[in-house]
XYZ file of C-alpha atoms in Angstrom:
645
model
C 54.914 143.356 236.152
C 52.428 141.078 234.426
C 55.088 140.139 231.852
C 57.542 139.090 234.547
C 54.865 136.914 236.191
C 54.224 134.846 233.053
C 57.336 132.601 233.406
C 56.457 131.997 237.056
C 52.927 130.983 236.136
C 54.220 128.647 233.424
C 56.700 127.114 235.868
C 53.916 126.579 238.394
C 51.777 124.949 235.707
C 54.580 122.545 234.747
C 55.142 121.572 238.383
C 51.422 120.957 238.877
C 51.190 118.799 235.740
C 54.222 116.752 236.773
C 52.754 116.280 240.235
C 49.483 115.235 238.684
C 51.187 112.768 236.348
C 53.018 111.106 239.214
C 50.009 110.857 241.470
C 47.700 109.797 238.658
C 49.625 106.546 238.333
C 48.604 105.515 241.805
C 51.599 106.576 243.888
C 51.044 105.641 247.493
C 52.815 104.446 250.584
C 51.660 100.906 251.370
C 50.246 101.828 254.775
C 50.619 98.317 256.222
C 53.642 96.105 256.767
C 54.126 93.263 254.273
C 53.485 89.700 255.395
C 55.795 86.885 254.353
C 54.314 83.412 253.937
C 56.080 80.095 253.893
C 54.811 77.185 251.891
C 51.689 75.646 253.461
C 51.113 78.659 255.714
C 47.430 79.193 256.360
C 45.670 81.971 254.427
C 42.340 83.076 255.861
C 39.869 84.756 253.511
C 37.660 87.385 255.121
C 34.252 88.362 253.795
C 33.324 92.026 253.661
C 29.859 93.014 252.476
C 27.295 92.541 249.764
C 27.165 95.672 247.625
C 25.046 96.787 244.693
C 25.233 99.746 242.336
C 21.472 99.470 241.784
C 20.408 99.937 245.417
C 23.481 101.520 247.073
C 22.475 99.583 250.211
C 25.211 97.300 251.578
C 24.344 94.152 253.502
C 26.317 91.802 255.674
C 27.674 88.728 253.878
C 25.844 86.448 256.267
C 22.522 88.183 255.680
C 22.191 85.534 252.968
C 22.370 81.821 253.888
C 25.955 81.288 252.765
C 28.148 78.737 254.497
C 29.089 80.177 257.853
C 31.672 79.192 260.462
C 30.671 78.064 263.925
C 31.723 81.427 265.366
C 31.578 84.663 263.359
C 34.292 87.120 264.351
C 34.161 90.788 263.333
C 37.468 92.476 262.519
C 38.339 95.869 263.975
C 36.957 98.779 261.960
C 37.874 102.444 261.787
C 35.418 105.313 261.602
C 35.529 105.509 257.801
C 34.773 101.795 257.390
C 31.748 101.994 259.664
C 30.376 105.004 257.782
C 30.832 103.143 254.495
C 29.016 100.089 255.823
C 32.051 97.770 255.763
C 31.656 94.688 257.930
C 34.718 92.412 257.826
C 34.137 88.871 259.124
C 35.795 85.474 258.976
C 34.764 82.756 256.525
C 35.136 79.048 255.764
C 37.439 79.751 252.818
C 40.871 78.780 254.137
C 43.849 78.210 251.849
C 47.386 76.925 252.285
C 50.112 79.004 250.679
C 51.241 77.612 247.304
C 49.153 74.451 247.786
C 46.531 74.211 245.026
C 43.200 72.694 245.991
C 40.483 71.505 243.621
C 36.815 70.807 244.260
C 36.900 71.732 247.918
C 33.463 71.421 249.492
C 32.466 74.297 251.741
C 29.014 73.123 252.803
C 25.649 71.831 251.617
C 22.411 73.651 252.329
C 18.753 73.481 251.388
C 17.019 76.815 250.933
C 13.761 77.675 252.611
C 11.147 79.651 250.714
C 12.275 82.925 252.332
C 15.968 82.197 251.748
C 15.343 81.456 248.074
C 13.388 84.700 247.806
C 16.267 86.621 249.407
C 18.738 85.122 246.953
C 16.544 85.988 243.977
C 16.125 89.578 245.183
C 19.882 90.007 245.582
C 20.493 88.559 242.118
C 17.873 90.900 240.624
C 19.621 93.862 242.279
C 23.024 92.652 241.004
C 24.636 92.326 244.414
C 28.319 91.461 244.586
C 30.217 89.482 247.204
C 33.302 91.271 248.522
C 36.169 89.295 250.065
C 39.630 90.189 251.341
C 42.872 88.205 251.430
C 45.949 89.743 253.038
C 44.274 93.154 252.798
C 43.688 92.779 249.039
C 40.100 92.890 247.739
C 38.715 90.119 245.591
C 38.380 91.105 241.924
C 37.039 89.522 238.765
C 39.321 90.062 235.740
C 37.528 91.429 232.687
C 39.255 90.922 229.373
C 38.926 93.305 226.474
C 36.275 92.386 223.899
C 38.648 93.376 221.105
C 40.973 90.390 221.717
C 43.858 92.775 222.109
C 46.540 90.909 224.047
C 48.379 94.138 224.772
C 45.334 95.801 226.311
C 45.499 95.956 230.116
C 43.083 93.819 232.075
C 40.394 95.703 233.931
C 38.929 94.472 237.188
C 35.470 94.325 238.691
C 35.418 94.732 242.438
C 33.648 91.724 243.968
C 31.869 88.761 242.389
C 28.138 88.678 241.665
C 25.906 86.527 243.846
C 24.365 84.979 240.764
C 22.930 85.598 237.347
C 19.580 85.514 235.560
C 19.229 83.383 232.456
C 17.130 80.934 230.447
C 17.438 77.276 229.677
C 17.902 76.367 226.038
C 14.532 76.246 224.294
C 12.725 78.050 227.130
C 11.586 81.660 227.421
C 11.179 81.547 231.201
C 13.844 83.482 233.073
C 15.476 81.717 236.012
C 17.843 82.737 238.796
C 21.134 80.881 239.078
C 23.598 81.139 241.940
C 27.364 81.164 241.611
C 28.101 78.281 243.958
C 31.586 77.384 242.647
C 34.386 79.938 242.934
C 37.711 79.368 241.228
C 40.247 81.500 243.108
C 43.637 82.564 241.808
C 46.206 83.834 244.311
C 49.206 85.588 242.792
C 52.396 85.757 244.810
C 55.889 87.180 244.530
C 58.589 84.831 245.808
C 61.984 85.706 247.222
C 64.475 83.324 245.644
C 66.890 83.524 248.590
C 64.479 82.832 251.443
C 61.693 81.091 249.479
C 59.234 83.326 251.321
C 56.315 84.693 249.305
C 54.080 87.745 249.455
C 50.557 87.923 248.059
C 50.199 90.395 245.183
C 46.850 89.426 243.617
C 43.493 87.864 244.534
C 41.217 86.981 241.608
C 38.215 84.746 241.056
C 36.134 83.235 238.282
C 32.580 82.305 239.312
C 30.593 79.331 238.027
C 27.095 78.055 238.576
C 26.995 74.267 238.587
C 24.479 71.733 239.842
C 26.615 69.313 241.808
C 25.771 65.635 242.002
C 26.938 62.831 244.282
C 26.181 59.144 244.922
C 24.636 57.688 248.042
C 23.970 59.560 251.256
C 25.697 62.800 252.105
C 28.506 62.365 254.615
C 30.398 65.367 255.889
C 34.038 65.395 254.755
C 33.619 62.024 253.017
C 31.261 62.496 250.086
C 32.916 62.851 246.683
C 31.151 64.819 243.972
C 30.537 63.350 240.548
C 30.490 66.810 238.962
C 33.737 68.022 240.491
C 36.341 65.391 241.292
C 40.054 65.937 240.581
C 40.690 62.171 240.887
C 38.455 61.452 237.916
C 39.666 64.619 236.177
C 36.268 66.250 236.237
C 36.592 69.940 237.053
C 34.205 72.861 236.837
C 35.201 74.867 233.778
C 31.826 76.173 232.626
C 28.207 76.637 233.725
C 26.491 74.311 231.253
C 24.471 72.719 234.061
C 23.770 75.677 236.370
C 22.434 75.615 239.923
C 18.964 77.105 240.070
C 17.768 79.073 243.098
C 14.649 77.267 244.252
C 13.131 76.537 247.646
C 13.784 73.020 248.919
C 16.607 72.287 246.472
C 20.071 71.478 247.748
C 22.946 73.778 246.945
C 26.534 72.600 247.381
C 29.129 75.368 247.635
C 32.587 74.489 246.375
C 35.786 76.230 245.369
C 39.156 75.781 243.700
C 42.302 77.671 244.564
C 45.360 77.972 242.368
C 48.594 79.859 242.930
C 50.555 81.737 240.304
C 53.987 83.281 240.692
C 54.153 86.900 239.582
C 56.861 89.432 238.811
C 54.820 92.149 240.519
C 56.442 93.263 243.757
C 54.459 93.693 246.940
C 54.877 97.479 247.006
C 53.271 97.702 243.543
C 50.497 95.176 243.970
C 47.764 97.842 243.926
C 48.936 99.331 240.627
C 46.935 96.975 238.420
C 43.837 97.531 240.588
C 44.155 101.311 240.277
C 44.962 101.298 236.563
C 42.449 103.323 234.573
C 41.240 101.741 231.354
C 40.287 105.195 230.028
C 43.606 106.796 230.940
C 44.068 108.591 227.594
C 40.521 109.952 227.596
C 40.995 111.197 231.138
C 44.260 112.928 230.277
C 42.788 114.537 227.172
C 39.742 115.778 229.067
C 41.743 117.240 231.925
C 44.311 118.914 229.677
C 41.580 120.270 227.414
C 39.712 121.727 230.392
C 42.962 123.097 231.800
C 43.890 124.857 228.563
C 40.437 126.346 228.054
C 40.227 127.681 231.590
C 43.788 129.030 231.570
C 43.242 130.721 228.210
C 40.008 132.312 229.373
C 41.568 133.287 232.689
C 44.499 134.896 230.873
C 42.151 136.934 228.708
C 40.173 138.094 231.728
C 43.353 138.961 233.605
C 44.699 141.056 230.720
C 41.405 142.899 230.315
C 41.250 143.623 234.014
C 44.847 144.821 234.210
C 44.554 147.154 231.206
C 41.150 148.527 232.210
C 42.111 149.077 235.821
C 45.395 150.737 234.850
C 43.488 153.180 232.640
C 40.874 153.856 235.348
C 43.440 154.466 238.070
C 45.497 156.785 235.834
C 42.366 158.765 234.908
C 41.166 159.116 238.499
C 44.552 160.225 239.782
C 44.854 162.714 236.930
C 41.412 164.113 237.773
C 42.538 164.634 241.330
C 45.566 166.628 240.218
C 43.330 168.825 238.023
C 40.749 169.292 240.791
C 38.055 167.679 238.666
C 37.019 165.036 241.137
C 33.457 166.355 241.155
C 32.997 164.945 237.654
C 34.230 161.460 238.494
C 32.163 158.434 237.440
C 32.417 154.686 237.784
C 33.714 152.656 240.687
C 35.551 155.522 242.412
C 32.254 157.329 242.939
C 31.133 154.756 245.556
C 34.327 154.847 247.617
C 32.377 156.108 250.627
C 30.030 153.109 250.624
C 32.039 150.216 249.237
C 33.071 148.985 252.694
C 29.704 149.560 254.335
C 28.709 146.425 256.334
C 26.148 144.349 254.419
C 22.735 143.203 255.532
C 22.861 140.056 257.691
C 26.572 140.550 258.216
C 26.724 137.896 260.940
C 25.298 135.241 258.612
C 27.860 136.130 255.957
C 30.629 135.694 258.537
C 29.269 132.263 259.423
C 29.255 131.224 255.759
C 32.776 132.513 255.205
C 34.103 130.765 258.312
C 32.527 127.467 257.245
C 34.045 127.833 253.775
C 37.500 128.415 255.272
C 37.065 125.224 257.300
C 36.284 123.196 254.173
C 39.099 124.842 252.231
C 41.609 123.912 254.931
C 40.279 120.360 255.101
C 40.584 119.837 251.341
C 44.074 121.304 251.129
C 45.436 119.151 253.949
C 43.689 115.985 252.735
C 44.864 116.477 249.150
C 48.392 117.115 250.389
C 48.384 113.856 252.344
C 46.925 112.001 249.362
C 49.444 113.385 246.848
C 52.297 112.478 249.197
C 50.974 108.918 249.224
C 49.992 108.877 252.893
C 46.423 107.686 252.279
C 47.010 104.140 251.142
C 44.199 102.298 249.310
C 44.933 99.312 251.538
C 43.754 101.362 254.500
C 40.035 101.039 253.868
C 38.096 103.982 255.207
C 41.310 105.932 255.766
C 40.363 108.762 253.415
C 37.003 109.383 255.056
C 38.485 109.118 258.549
C 41.218 111.606 257.645
C 38.708 114.071 256.181
C 36.521 113.986 259.295
C 39.439 114.441 261.678
C 41.028 117.238 259.631
C 37.652 118.969 259.337
C 37.263 118.915 263.114
C 40.724 120.406 263.689
C 40.131 123.068 261.043
C 37.451 124.520 263.300
C 40.079 126.911 264.665
C 40.462 128.463 261.186
C 36.692 128.707 260.783
C 36.312 130.578 264.045
C 39.247 132.869 263.314
C 38.017 133.837 259.837
C 34.421 134.403 260.963
C 35.345 136.487 264.025
C 37.931 138.621 262.232
C 35.495 139.472 259.450
C 32.745 140.105 261.988
C 34.878 142.593 263.869
C 35.604 144.310 260.565
C 31.843 144.861 260.338
C 32.030 146.531 263.760
C 30.128 143.705 265.422
C 30.374 142.919 269.116
C 28.491 139.605 269.591
C 31.377 137.416 268.486
C 30.322 134.522 270.729
C 26.981 134.240 268.937
C 28.757 134.203 265.559
C 31.182 131.572 266.852
C 28.304 129.398 268.042
C 26.513 129.668 264.697
C 29.735 128.874 262.845
C 30.261 125.769 264.969
C 26.674 124.519 264.710
C 24.991 125.794 261.519
C 26.432 123.729 258.672
C 27.412 120.650 260.740
C 23.974 120.678 262.351
C 22.134 120.817 259.026
C 24.375 118.115 257.518
C 23.985 115.905 260.595
C 20.181 116.289 260.485
C 20.063 115.167 256.832
C 22.508 112.358 257.597
C 20.393 111.217 260.554
C 17.250 111.020 258.404
C 19.079 109.114 255.663
C 20.556 106.747 258.239
C 17.062 106.077 259.582
C 15.978 105.097 256.064
C 18.969 102.760 255.757
C 18.153 101.287 259.144
C 14.598 100.679 257.992
C 15.969 98.630 255.075
C 18.011 96.537 257.565
C 21.174 97.367 255.689
C 24.630 97.016 257.221
C 25.279 100.532 255.919
C 23.258 101.943 258.819
C 25.591 103.720 261.223
C 25.213 102.239 264.723
C 24.357 104.350 267.755
C 27.894 104.101 269.151
C 29.363 105.547 265.970
C 26.777 108.320 265.961
C 27.873 109.113 269.502
C 31.500 109.184 268.368
C 30.620 111.660 265.605
C 28.815 113.904 268.078
C 31.793 113.769 270.447
C 34.133 114.621 267.563
C 31.890 117.562 266.735
C 31.282 118.950 270.229
C 34.495 117.714 271.805
C 36.983 118.965 269.210
C 35.428 121.110 266.491
C 33.198 123.366 268.621
C 35.886 124.249 271.220
C 38.407 124.953 268.448
C 35.912 127.253 266.712
C 35.617 129.274 269.914
C 39.394 129.355 270.345
C 39.792 130.609 266.787
C 37.011 133.167 267.261
C 38.646 134.536 270.406
C 41.989 134.916 268.638
C 40.387 136.472 265.554
C 38.294 138.955 267.493
C 41.247 140.083 269.616
C 43.317 140.882 266.539
C 43.264 144.499 265.250
C 39.993 145.311 263.544
C 39.874 144.764 259.813
C 38.462 148.268 259.338
C 41.869 149.687 260.235
C 43.144 148.166 257.010
C 40.371 149.618 254.840
C 41.853 152.239 252.489
C 38.786 154.535 252.551
C 36.298 155.772 255.142
C 32.621 154.890 255.052
C 30.070 157.703 254.794
C 27.379 157.941 257.445
C 24.566 158.274 254.897
C 24.394 155.543 252.238
C 24.435 156.663 248.622
C 21.427 155.692 246.472
C 22.165 152.970 243.939
C 21.180 153.891 240.366
C 18.989 151.620 238.311
C 21.029 148.785 236.804
C 20.758 147.320 233.290
C 19.050 143.950 232.966
C 22.285 142.027 232.496
C 23.596 143.345 235.832
C 20.542 142.127 237.685
C 21.772 140.260 240.825
C 20.053 137.003 239.900
C 21.395 137.152 236.345
C 24.999 137.878 237.316
C 24.949 135.238 240.063
C 23.688 132.511 237.715
C 26.181 133.472 235.011
C 29.045 133.533 237.506
C 28.625 129.884 238.491
C 28.947 128.470 234.972
C 32.701 128.850 234.559
C 33.741 127.284 237.910
C 31.449 124.341 237.271
C 32.856 123.969 233.759
C 36.312 123.614 235.299
C 35.339 120.616 237.430
C 32.509 118.769 235.721
C 34.826 116.336 233.887
C 36.548 115.273 237.077
C 33.177 115.272 238.780
C 32.080 112.514 236.408
C 34.972 110.287 237.508
C 34.341 111.022 241.182
C 30.637 110.185 240.909
C 31.492 107.024 238.998
C 33.924 105.991 241.717
C 31.416 106.589 244.506
C 28.188 105.317 243.007
C 29.465 102.633 240.608
C 31.945 101.206 243.158
C 35.117 101.727 241.174
C 38.607 102.499 242.393
C 39.641 106.148 242.493
C 43.193 107.105 243.325
C 44.077 109.866 240.858
C 44.610 112.643 243.348
C 47.111 114.347 241.044
C 44.314 115.070 238.587
C 42.103 116.110 241.467
C 44.721 118.570 242.710
C 45.017 120.108 239.251
C 41.267 120.504 238.974
C 41.069 121.976 242.466
C 43.745 124.547 241.594
C 41.839 125.448 238.414
C 38.644 125.750 240.458
C 40.245 128.177 242.917
C 41.633 130.377 240.140
C 38.377 130.331 238.198
C 36.188 131.171 241.205
C 38.478 134.044 242.152
C 38.664 135.531 238.668
C 35.000 135.308 237.745
C 34.032 136.841 241.093
C 36.536 139.687 240.647
C 35.411 140.455 237.086
C 31.714 140.595 237.954
C 32.493 142.575 241.102
C 34.364 145.130 238.972
C 31.423 145.483 236.580
C 29.092 145.897 239.557
C 31.216 148.662 241.076
C 31.473 150.396 237.699
C 27.677 150.510 237.719
C 27.892 152.345 241.076
C 26.391 149.373 242.920
C 28.413 148.999 246.112
C 26.504 146.057 247.632
C 29.117 143.526 246.580
C 29.608 141.527 249.784
C 26.878 138.930 249.376
C 26.924 139.000 245.593
C 30.626 138.127 245.469
C 29.901 135.107 247.670
C 26.877 133.983 245.662
C 28.560 134.538 242.290
C 31.144 131.802 242.806
C 28.928 129.764 245.124
C 26.204 129.418 242.499
C 28.366 126.773 240.829
C 26.944 124.426 243.484
C 23.535 124.758 241.805
C 25.000 123.465 238.547
C 26.746 120.689 240.460
C 23.449 119.499 241.917
C 21.741 119.711 238.514
C 24.585 117.668 237.004
C 24.183 115.123 239.803
C 20.509 114.811 238.850
C 21.490 114.387 235.187
C 24.019 111.708 236.185
C 21.362 109.902 238.230
C 18.935 109.606 235.331
C 21.490 108.823 232.616
C 24.205 106.706 234.268
C 22.631 104.964 237.243
C 20.074 102.176 237.236
C 18.543 102.909 240.631
C 14.896 101.890 240.906
C 14.213 101.868 244.661
C 12.747 105.034 246.161
C 14.940 104.746 249.258
C 18.078 104.483 247.126
C 17.068 107.580 245.151
C 16.455 109.519 248.369
C 19.893 108.454 249.627
C 21.552 109.606 246.418
C 19.950 113.031 246.354
C 20.350 113.461 250.105
C 24.089 112.861 250.010
C 24.494 114.958 246.857
C 22.589 117.772 248.588
C 25.138 117.730 251.418
C 27.993 117.649 248.897
C 26.494 120.558 246.919
C 26.050 122.615 250.096
C 29.699 122.013 251.007
C 30.712 123.000 247.472
C 28.634 126.172 247.826
C 30.363 127.416 250.968
C 33.768 126.431 249.569
C 33.487 128.215 246.221
C 31.566 131.124 247.732
C 34.331 131.746 250.251
C 36.982 131.705 247.523
C 35.026 134.258 245.478
C 34.386 136.430 248.524
C 38.022 136.678 249.589
C 39.108 137.358 246.001
C 36.692 140.311 245.786
C 37.681 141.504 249.268
C 41.329 141.601 248.230
C 40.424 143.228 244.900
C 38.365 146.070 246.365
C 41.009 146.892 248.960
C 43.636 146.893 246.223
C 41.899 149.224 243.783
C 40.687 151.730 246.387
C 44.156 151.948 247.879
C 45.566 152.777 244.424
C 43.720 156.052 243.873
C 43.924 159.393 245.658
C 40.803 160.059 247.672
C 40.298 163.097 249.941
């Protein structure tokens, strides 16, 4: 039977790799309708937020004294955008399609002492300005240092507020603001209609100390340092604009248009292109091969050992020598005895089923291209909504398992399933949000959004958990499917060797599942905390499939060794064996914090570890549930394969 399954497994592997290859190249459905622009049509640039990888605290664009319109208008935001701290507002940067403009003056301002201090702080923390044009984010092209013309251009999301530097011959460090932005709008033109679609939005920043003659007159003053009529353009930052209280700063910009062969449907491809594509492929394939090889070895050992055990036990039964039996068959009368704190285990399992359903549905939508990168906040919104609707599965799984333990208080289990993990996560989130609010960051979730989250929780998730619990508890009891009866008096457990100590086996069991995901975990953490694009859900699906297989197999193997030692208390240990990988995930997150991030603020560090604590807890219930159900299936299988009086 195992031999016949090998071609099927290989076929499944090929399909998964092909799916991963397709999705890794950024396949997506655009998500929004294209906009066609005629020549001289108005293009309005929207400003998003100020973001920093050093503080992880976003701020509104107009929290700094940039040039602002007479009326600031906020664009509509979805739930995911609000939770991410996105604030999309109008700006004074207005272009005309395919009409280049040079040395356009935005405004002139003189900084107060506090405003200059704010600018210097944002420059020290390496804040970036984020803008949007036709739903495309502003990027800064970064060329390869190797002067390789064939190397793809990488992009930095957003442009820095300014830079620190020194004047020639001076050792004193100064702060300089990027007050001149040279925009490049790429478009794809239809030759038949002469209509154009925007396919790129790039910028090159400069710091220049503008000069002019006479008195300043709005819309009349011509700059000496940037005047297309005298052919003086800003092409470098040789005379930079220093950030200093009382000094005037003139904000200017250029805009050029460039026709491109890139079609509108593919305009995100260059943004999503990975510069380390080959390294990523090698790492994933290497991890895949190692895990599959190890899993194959474990599967063969288990099949051969179990086949020998089952043959021996059945032969002993035919020879009436059952009284001399040893090993896992000896505990058949206790193996399905309800564990201690059975209700809590049911709650954990139900919560894990809810997360498993959420991830499967979200990954399916992402692989099919339904979560477009142009739909900012769409991924987070989808995850929250799917999680709420998966409450019915959580309640069903928890109640069905609880009835198998011969419990009767299914409503209490349903209530704990609906409130335990979401309540703990919401409490941590509330504290972290209070810290963000104290920093006056735009990333603080407003009260109305908090109310919406509570309504989503109590209005959708909690009722569905109770519906699922009712359906699960009314189904036939799981004990009717148990292949053996449970003795009234529990059998004493013999002393176990040191390597089968519960703490030892649990810690060992989490290493392999973590090893299957830590490479992809690096890319995910980089995307989240270093503000890079991530749209390689094909790779993520492959890693998730490897994780499921690894958690199941390592839990089954250690469960088998435990039963062979005549230790029948496998319920909790099977959950903790796979779930302990969350401990290694949190330790890796701490390692990543100290080696890859440059966070210096205490609040930012608390935010990082707070969010990673929530993520690790979710990973714990997910992997623990996978290991538990694998062992549950395994024990039912082996005890139904032997003859027991």
